[in-house]
Coordinates of C-alpha atoms and ligand atoms in Angstrom, one line a residue:
M1 CA 53.7 -38.5 -36.6
S2 CA 56.9 -36.6 -37.2
E3 CA 60.2 -38.4 -37.4
W4 CA 61.7 -35.6 -35.4
A5 CA 61.7 -35.2 -31.6
I6 CA 61.9 -31.4 -32.2
E7 CA 60.7 -29.9 -35.4
C8 CA 62.1 -26.7 -36.9
L9 CA 58.8 -24.8 -37.5
K10 CA 55.2 -25.2 -36.3
P11 CA 52.5 -22.8 -37.5
D12 CA 50.7 -20.8 -34.9
L13 CA 47.3 -20.1 -36.4
P14 CA 44.0 -19.4 -34.8
S15 CA 42.0 -22.6 -34.1
V16 CA 38.9 -23.2 -36.3
E17 CA 36.4 -22.8 -33.5
T18 CA 37.5 -19.2 -33.0
Y19 CA 36.2 -18.2 -36.4
T20 CA 33.3 -20.5 -37.2
S21 CA 30.8 -17.6 -36.9
L22 CA 32.7 -15.7 -39.5
L23 CA 32.8 -18.7 -41.8
A24 CA 29.0 -19.0 -41.3
E25 CA 28.7 -15.3 -42.2
M26 CA 30.7 -15.9 -45.4
D27 CA 28.4 -18.8 -46.3
S28 CA 25.3 -16.6 -45.8
N29 CA 27.0 -13.9 -47.9
Q30 CA 27.6 -16.5 -50.7
W31 CA 30.7 -14.4 -51.5
Y32 CA 33.9 -16.5 -51.3
T33 CA 36.5 -14.5 -53.2
N34 CA 36.7 -11.5 -55.7
F35 CA 37.3 -8.7 -53.2
G36 CA 34.6 -9.7 -50.8
P37 CA 33.7 -8.0 -47.5
F38 CA 36.2 -10.0 -45.4
V39 CA 39.1 -9.1 -47.7
Q40 CA 38.1 -5.5 -47.6
K41 CA 37.9 -5.5 -43.9
F42 CA 41.2 -7.3 -43.6
E43 CA 43.0 -4.8 -45.9
A44 CA 41.6 -1.9 -43.9
K45 CA 42.7 -3.4 -40.6
M46 CA 46.2 -4.2 -42.0
A47 CA 46.6 -0.6 -43.2
Q48 CA 46.0 0.5 -39.6
F49 CA 48.2 -2.2 -38.1
L50 CA 51.3 -1.4 -40.2
S51 CA 53.5 1.5 -39.2
S52 CA 54.8 3.9 -41.7
T53 CA 58.1 5.8 -41.3
D54 CA 56.4 9.2 -41.6
G55 CA 52.9 8.3 -40.6
A56 CA 51.7 8.7 -44.3
P57 CA 48.7 6.5 -45.2
L58 CA 49.6 3.2 -46.9
N59 CA 47.6 1.2 -49.4
V60 CA 47.4 -2.5 -48.8
V61 CA 46.7 -4.9 -51.7
S62 CA 46.1 -8.5 -50.5
C63 CA 47.2 -11.4 -52.7
N64 CA 47.1 -15.2 -52.7
N65 CA 50.8 -15.4 -51.7
A66 CA 53.9 -13.2 -51.5
T67 CA 55.4 -14.7 -54.7
S68 CA 52.4 -13.2 -56.7
A69 CA 52.7 -10.0 -54.6
L70 CA 56.4 -9.6 -55.6
E71 CA 55.5 -10.1 -59.3
L72 CA 52.6 -7.6 -59.1
M73 CA 54.8 -5.1 -57.3
L74 CA 57.5 -5.2 -59.9
Q75 CA 55.2 -5.3 -62.9
N76 CA 53.3 -2.3 -61.6
S77 CA 56.3 -0.3 -60.5
G78 CA 56.9 1.6 -63.7
L79 CA 60.2 -0.3 -64.2
P80 CA 60.6 -1.2 -67.9
K81 CA 61.0 -4.8 -69.2
G82 CA 64.7 -5.6 -69.1
A83 CA 65.3 -3.4 -66.0
K84 CA 68.3 -4.6 -63.9
V85 CA 67.1 -5.5 -60.4
M86 CA 69.7 -6.3 -57.8
V87 CA 68.8 -9.1 -55.4
P88 CA 70.8 -10.8 -52.6
S89 CA 72.3 -14.1 -53.3
V90 CA 71.1 -15.4 -49.9
T91 CA 67.3 -15.4 -50.2
F92 CA 64.3 -17.6 -50.9
P93 CA 64.3 -18.2 -54.6
A94 CA 60.9 -16.4 -55.0
T95 CA 62.8 -13.1 -54.9
I96 CA 64.7 -13.8 -58.1
L97 CA 61.9 -15.7 -59.8
A98 CA 59.6 -12.7 -59.5
V99 CA 62.3 -10.6 -61.2
I100 CA 62.7 -13.1 -64.1
R101 CA 59.0 -13.7 -64.5
S102 CA 58.5 -9.9 -64.7
E103 CA 60.9 -10.0 -67.7
M104 CA 63.5 -8.1 -65.8
E105 CA 67.2 -8.9 -65.5
P106 CA 68.3 -10.0 -62.0
V107 CA 71.7 -9.0 -60.7
I108 CA 72.8 -11.4 -58.0
A109 CA 74.7 -9.7 -55.3
D110 CA 76.8 -10.9 -52.4
V111 CA 75.5 -10.1 -48.9
C112 CA 76.9 -8.2 -46.0
E113 CA 79.0 -10.4 -43.6
E114 CA 77.5 -8.8 -40.5
E115 CA 73.8 -8.5 -41.6
W116 CA 73.5 -11.6 -43.9
T117 CA 71.6 -9.4 -46.5
L118 CA 72.1 -6.4 -48.7
T119 CA 73.0 -3.1 -47.1
P120 CA 72.9 0.4 -48.6
A121 CA 76.7 0.7 -48.2
G122 CA 77.4 -2.7 -49.8
V123 CA 75.2 -1.9 -52.8
E124 CA 76.8 1.5 -53.3
A125 CA 80.2 -0.2 -53.3
M126 CA 79.1 -2.8 -55.8
L127 CA 77.9 0.0 -58.2
D128 CA 81.6 0.4 -59.1
Y129 CA 81.3 -2.9 -61.0
C130 CA 77.8 -2.9 -62.4
D131 CA 74.8 -0.7 -63.3
I132 CA 71.4 -1.4 -61.8
D133 CA 67.9 0.2 -62.3
A134 CA 66.5 -1.0 -58.9
V135 CA 67.4 -3.0 -55.8
M136 CA 65.3 -5.5 -53.9
P137 CA 66.8 -6.1 -50.4
V138 CA 65.4 -9.0 -48.4
A139 CA 64.5 -9.0 -44.7
S140 CA 66.5 -12.2 -44.4
F141 CA 65.1 -14.7 -41.9
G142 CA 62.6 -12.1 -40.8
Y143 CA 65.0 -9.5 -39.6
A144 CA 63.4 -6.1 -40.5
L145 CA 65.3 -4.0 -43.0
D146 CA 66.4 -0.5 -42.0
S147 CA 63.8 1.6 -43.8
R148 CA 65.5 4.9 -42.9
A149 CA 68.9 3.8 -44.1
W150 CA 67.3 2.7 -47.4
E151 CA 65.4 6.0 -47.7
A152 CA 68.8 7.8 -47.5
F153 CA 70.2 5.4 -50.1
I154 CA 67.4 6.5 -52.5
D155 CA 68.1 10.1 -51.8
R156 CA 71.8 9.7 -52.5
T157 CA 71.6 7.4 -55.6
G158 CA 68.2 8.0 -57.1
I159 CA 67.9 4.2 -57.4
P160 CA 64.4 2.9 -56.6
V161 CA 64.2 0.3 -53.8
F162 CA 61.6 -2.5 -53.3
F163 CA 61.5 -4.5 -50.1
D164 CA 61.0 -8.3 -50.0
S165 CA 60.0 -8.4 -46.3
A166 CA 58.2 -11.7 -46.8
A167 CA 59.1 -13.0 -43.3
A168 CA 58.9 -9.7 -41.4
L169 CA 55.2 -8.8 -41.2
G170 CA 54.7 -7.2 -37.8
Q171 CA 58.4 -6.2 -37.5
Q172 CA 59.0 -4.2 -40.6
E173 CA 58.3 -0.5 -40.6
V174 CA 57.1 0.5 -44.1
S175 CA 58.5 3.5 -45.9
P176 CA 56.2 5.5 -48.2
K177 CA 59.2 5.6 -50.6
I178 CA 59.7 1.8 -50.6
P179 CA 56.9 -0.6 -51.8
T180 CA 57.1 -3.6 -49.6
V181 CA 55.9 -7.2 -49.8
F182 CA 54.9 -9.5 -46.9
S183 CA 54.0 -13.2 -46.8
M184 CA 51.3 -14.7 -44.6
H185 CA 52.3 -18.4 -45.4
A186 CA 51.4 -20.7 -42.5
T187 CA 55.0 -20.9 -41.3
K188 CA 55.4 -17.1 -41.2
P189 CA 55.0 -15.3 -37.8
F190 CA 51.7 -13.7 -39.1
G191 CA 50.4 -16.9 -40.7
I192 CA 47.0 -17.3 -42.3
G193 CA 47.7 -20.4 -44.5
E194 CA 48.7 -18.8 -47.8
G195 CA 48.6 -15.0 -48.4
G196 CA 50.7 -12.0 -49.4
L197 CA 50.5 -8.3 -49.2
I198 CA 51.8 -5.4 -51.3
V199 CA 52.1 -2.3 -49.1
T200 CA 52.7 1.0 -50.9
A201 CA 52.1 4.7 -50.6
S202 CA 51.6 4.9 -54.4
D203 CA 47.9 4.9 -55.3
A204 CA 48.8 4.1 -58.9
M205 CA 50.8 1.0 -58.0
A206 CA 48.1 -0.2 -55.6
S207 CA 45.2 0.3 -58.1
S208 CA 47.1 -1.3 -61.1
S209 CA 48.3 -4.2 -58.9
K210 CA 44.8 -4.8 -57.7
L211 CA 43.4 -4.7 -61.2
N212 CA 46.1 -7.1 -62.4
S213 CA 45.5 -9.5 -59.5
N214 CA 42.1 -10.0 -61.1
F215 CA 43.3 -10.9 -64.7
G216 CA 43.5 -7.2 -65.7
F217 CA 39.7 -6.9 -66.0
V218 CA 38.1 -3.4 -66.1
Q219 CA 34.3 -3.5 -66.6
G220 CA 34.4 -6.9 -68.3
L221 CA 37.3 -6.1 -70.7
I222 CA 40.9 -7.1 -70.3
K223 CA 42.9 -3.8 -70.0
D224 CA 46.3 -5.3 -69.0
I225 CA 48.0 -8.7 -69.0
G226 CA 47.1 -9.7 -65.4
F227 CA 46.7 -13.0 -63.7
N228 CA 44.7 -14.4 -60.8
A229 CA 46.4 -13.5 -57.5
K230 CA 43.4 -12.6 -55.3
L231 CA 43.2 -13.5 -51.6
A232 CA 40.1 -15.7 -50.9
E233 CA 37.6 -14.8 -48.2
Y234 CA 38.6 -17.9 -46.1
F235 CA 42.1 -16.6 -45.6
A236 CA 40.9 -13.0 -44.8
I237 CA 38.8 -14.5 -42.1
V238 CA 41.8 -16.4 -40.6
G239 CA 43.8 -13.1 -40.9
L240 CA 41.1 -11.1 -39.1
T241 CA 41.1 -13.7 -36.3
Q242 CA 45.0 -13.7 -36.2
F243 CA 45.0 -9.9 -35.4
E244 CA 43.1 -10.7 -32.1
R245 CA 45.8 -13.0 -30.9
W246 CA 48.8 -11.2 -32.4
D247 CA 50.1 -9.6 -29.2
A248 CA 50.1 -13.0 -27.4
V249 CA 51.7 -14.8 -30.4
T250 CA 54.4 -12.2 -30.5
L251 CA 55.1 -12.3 -26.8
K252 CA 55.6 -16.0 -26.9
R253 CA 58.0 -15.7 -29.7
E254 CA 59.9 -12.9 -27.9
Q255 CA 60.2 -15.0 -24.8
R256 CA 61.7 -17.9 -26.8
W257 CA 64.1 -15.6 -28.6
A258 CA 65.3 -14.1 -25.2
L259 CA 66.0 -17.6 -23.8
Y260 CA 67.7 -18.7 -27.0
K261 CA 70.0 -15.7 -26.9
E262 CA 70.9 -16.4 -23.3
C263 CA 71.8 -20.1 -24.1
I264 CA 73.6 -19.3 -27.3
D265 CA 75.7 -16.6 -25.5
T266 CA 77.3 -19.4 -23.5
L267 CA 78.5 -21.2 -26.7
D268 CA 82.0 -20.4 -27.8
T269 CA 81.9 -21.1 -31.5
V270 CA 78.3 -20.8 -32.4
D271 CA 76.5 -17.4 -32.6
Y272 CA 73.3 -15.8 -33.8
C273 CA 73.4 -12.7 -36.0
Q274 CA 74.8 -10.1 -33.6
A275 CA 73.9 -7.2 -36.0
H276 CA 70.2 -8.1 -35.5
K277 CA 70.3 -9.1 -31.9
N278 CA 67.6 -6.6 -30.9
K279 CA 65.2 -7.7 -33.7
L280 CA 62.8 -10.6 -33.5
P281 CA 63.6 -13.2 -36.2
A282 CA 61.1 -15.5 -38.0
T283 CA 63.4 -18.4 -38.4
L284 CA 66.6 -18.9 -36.3
M285 CA 69.8 -19.3 -38.2
V286 CA 73.0 -19.8 -36.2
N287 CA 76.5 -19.2 -37.4
T288 CA 78.6 -22.4 -36.9
Q289 CA 81.8 -20.8 -38.4
G290 CA 82.2 -23.3 -41.3
R291 CA 80.9 -26.3 -39.5
S292 CA 77.3 -26.5 -40.7
A293 CA 77.7 -30.1 -42.0
A294 CA 78.9 -31.4 -38.6
V295 CA 76.2 -29.5 -36.6
I296 CA 73.4 -30.7 -39.0
K297 CA 74.7 -34.3 -38.6
T298 CA 74.7 -34.1 -34.8
C299 CA 71.2 -32.6 -34.8
I300 CA 69.9 -35.4 -37.1
E301 CA 71.4 -38.0 -34.8
N302 CA 69.5 -36.4 -31.9
K303 CA 66.3 -36.2 -33.9
I304 CA 66.4 -32.4 -34.0
Q305 CA 65.3 -31.0 -37.3
T306 CA 67.4 -28.4 -39.0
R307 CA 67.0 -26.4 -42.2
Q308 CA 69.3 -24.2 -44.3
W309 CA 66.8 -21.6 -45.3
Y310 CA 67.8 -19.5 -48.4
L311 CA 70.8 -21.8 -49.1
P312 CA 72.5 -22.7 -51.4
P313 CA 72.9 -19.1 -52.4
L314 CA 71.2 -18.1 -55.7
H315 CA 74.6 -17.8 -57.6
K316 CA 75.2 -21.5 -57.0
H317 CA 72.0 -22.6 -58.7
E318 CA 72.7 -24.0 -62.2
I319 CA 69.7 -22.3 -63.7
F320 CA 70.8 -18.8 -62.6
Q321 CA 74.3 -19.0 -64.1
S322 CA 73.6 -16.6 -67.0
Y323 CA 72.9 -13.7 -64.7
I324 CA 75.4 -11.1 -63.5
K325 CA 76.9 -11.9 -60.1
V326 CA 78.7 -9.3 -58.1
G327 CA 80.4 -8.9 -54.7
L328 CA 82.6 -6.3 -53.0
Q329 CA 85.7 -7.6 -54.8
G330 CA 84.1 -7.4 -58.3
L331 CA 82.1 -9.5 -60.7
D332 CA 81.6 -13.3 -60.2
K333 CA 82.7 -13.3 -56.6
C334 CA 80.2 -13.8 -53.7
P335 CA 82.5 -15.0 -50.9
V336 CA 80.3 -14.0 -48.0
S337 CA 77.3 -16.0 -49.4
E338 CA 79.6 -19.0 -49.8
Y339 CA 80.9 -18.7 -46.2
L340 CA 77.3 -18.5 -45.0
E341 CA 76.4 -21.6 -47.0
S342 CA 79.1 -23.5 -45.0
S343 CA 78.2 -21.9 -41.7
L344 CA 74.5 -21.1 -41.2
V345 CA 72.2 -23.7 -39.8
G346 CA 68.5 -23.1 -39.1
I347 CA 67.5 -24.6 -35.7
P348 CA 64.0 -25.1 -34.3
F349 CA 62.3 -21.8 -33.5
H350 CA 58.5 -21.6 -32.9
N351 CA 56.0 -20.8 -30.3
F352 CA 55.5 -24.4 -29.1
L353 CA 59.1 -25.0 -28.0
T354 CA 59.5 -25.5 -24.3
N355 CA 62.3 -24.0 -22.2
E356 CA 63.7 -27.5 -21.7
Q357 CA 63.8 -28.1 -25.5
I358 CA 65.7 -24.8 -26.1
H359 CA 68.2 -25.8 -23.4
H360 CA 68.5 -29.3 -24.9
I361 CA 69.0 -28.0 -28.5
C362 CA 71.8 -25.7 -27.3
A363 CA 73.4 -28.5 -25.3
I364 CA 73.4 -30.7 -28.4
I365 CA 74.9 -28.0 -30.6
K366 CA 77.6 -27.4 -28.0
Ligands
PLP401 C1 62.3 -13.8 -48.8 C2 61.0 -14.5 -49.3 N1 60.4 -14.0 -50.4 C3 59.3 -14.6 -50.8 C4 58.8 -15.7 -50.2 C5 57.5 -16.3 -50.8 O1 56.4 -16.2 -50.0 P1 55.1 -17.1 -50.3 O2 55.3 -18.5 -49.8 O3 54.0 -16.4 -49.5 O4 54.9 -17.0 -51.8 C6 59.4 -16.2 -49.1 C7 58.8 -17.4 -48.4 O5 59.4 -18.0 -47.6 C8 60.5 -15.6 -48.6 O6 61.1 -16.1 -47.5

């Protein structure tokens, strides 16, 4: 039993009885992983499901999680070792870990005050203070990134862009110019348990990522220094079943988001991210204007679970102190990320919340 009256997140996955026949088929195939038939079917279905900014076909490479997918994407991008990759300070640490583990150099950047993530204009302004070889914006809290604005950024600057859209599967349009990673962790909107995707228009990136997700084997010989990042058949089966309920799962989420917006609009000093008000988030962060500690305390007293996803910001972690940090006012200054640390609180947001619970949460916060 949970210690919370209202929990922050609850996975919404298909129930086992809806896919037992597929599990039985997997058993009779005796093929449980290594690019089996369910993984192949799942990747093909995902390629149709995703929308591309110009309708160009997209390759989908499934992985065991998004962290592996980020590493594979960077390592098979053509970027050299030591390349400077800009990441937002407010993100899940997997973003920066993937850069470091790919033997590249992260540049930790302050985020935009309105959008709580990197924007093309913000990154271009920070180029006055540092050089970068690539940038990896994050679809923070599941708010889809603006693919067309980032395509224009590539056209203007020539700097390659990679999206960490871990929490935005189903919401994020994919640009053929921007390789994109998604997560299918149980707590993500398109949850399958554990899983990740690399989506790219580049056939070369897709085929080398796939090869390196299987140790780097080609016909029994290791051709590259890969690792084991394959999606197992079990997860592909959950994914195939998740497609069938996706519209209903999304509708429930949209209804809860609409009610939350109505309730939060009545609060004077707490707000959601206005810049993203027409997008569907994965987790719900509210801005308490510097009073996160007090709001968290009140929620705990009322057995309402809260989380501060993506916080503290990366530049505050001791282990990342040696890396370059940059903001709009120059090096070593990330004031927006620090303001967000004292202001953002993640409140319960999932498909099993009742209308009464949403009203209750907002009343307590008020
Ligand atoms: C922005 C971001 N990147 C990467 C990840 C890692 O995803 P996974 O748990 O599938 O490895 C997450 C997970 O929450 C995330 O939010």
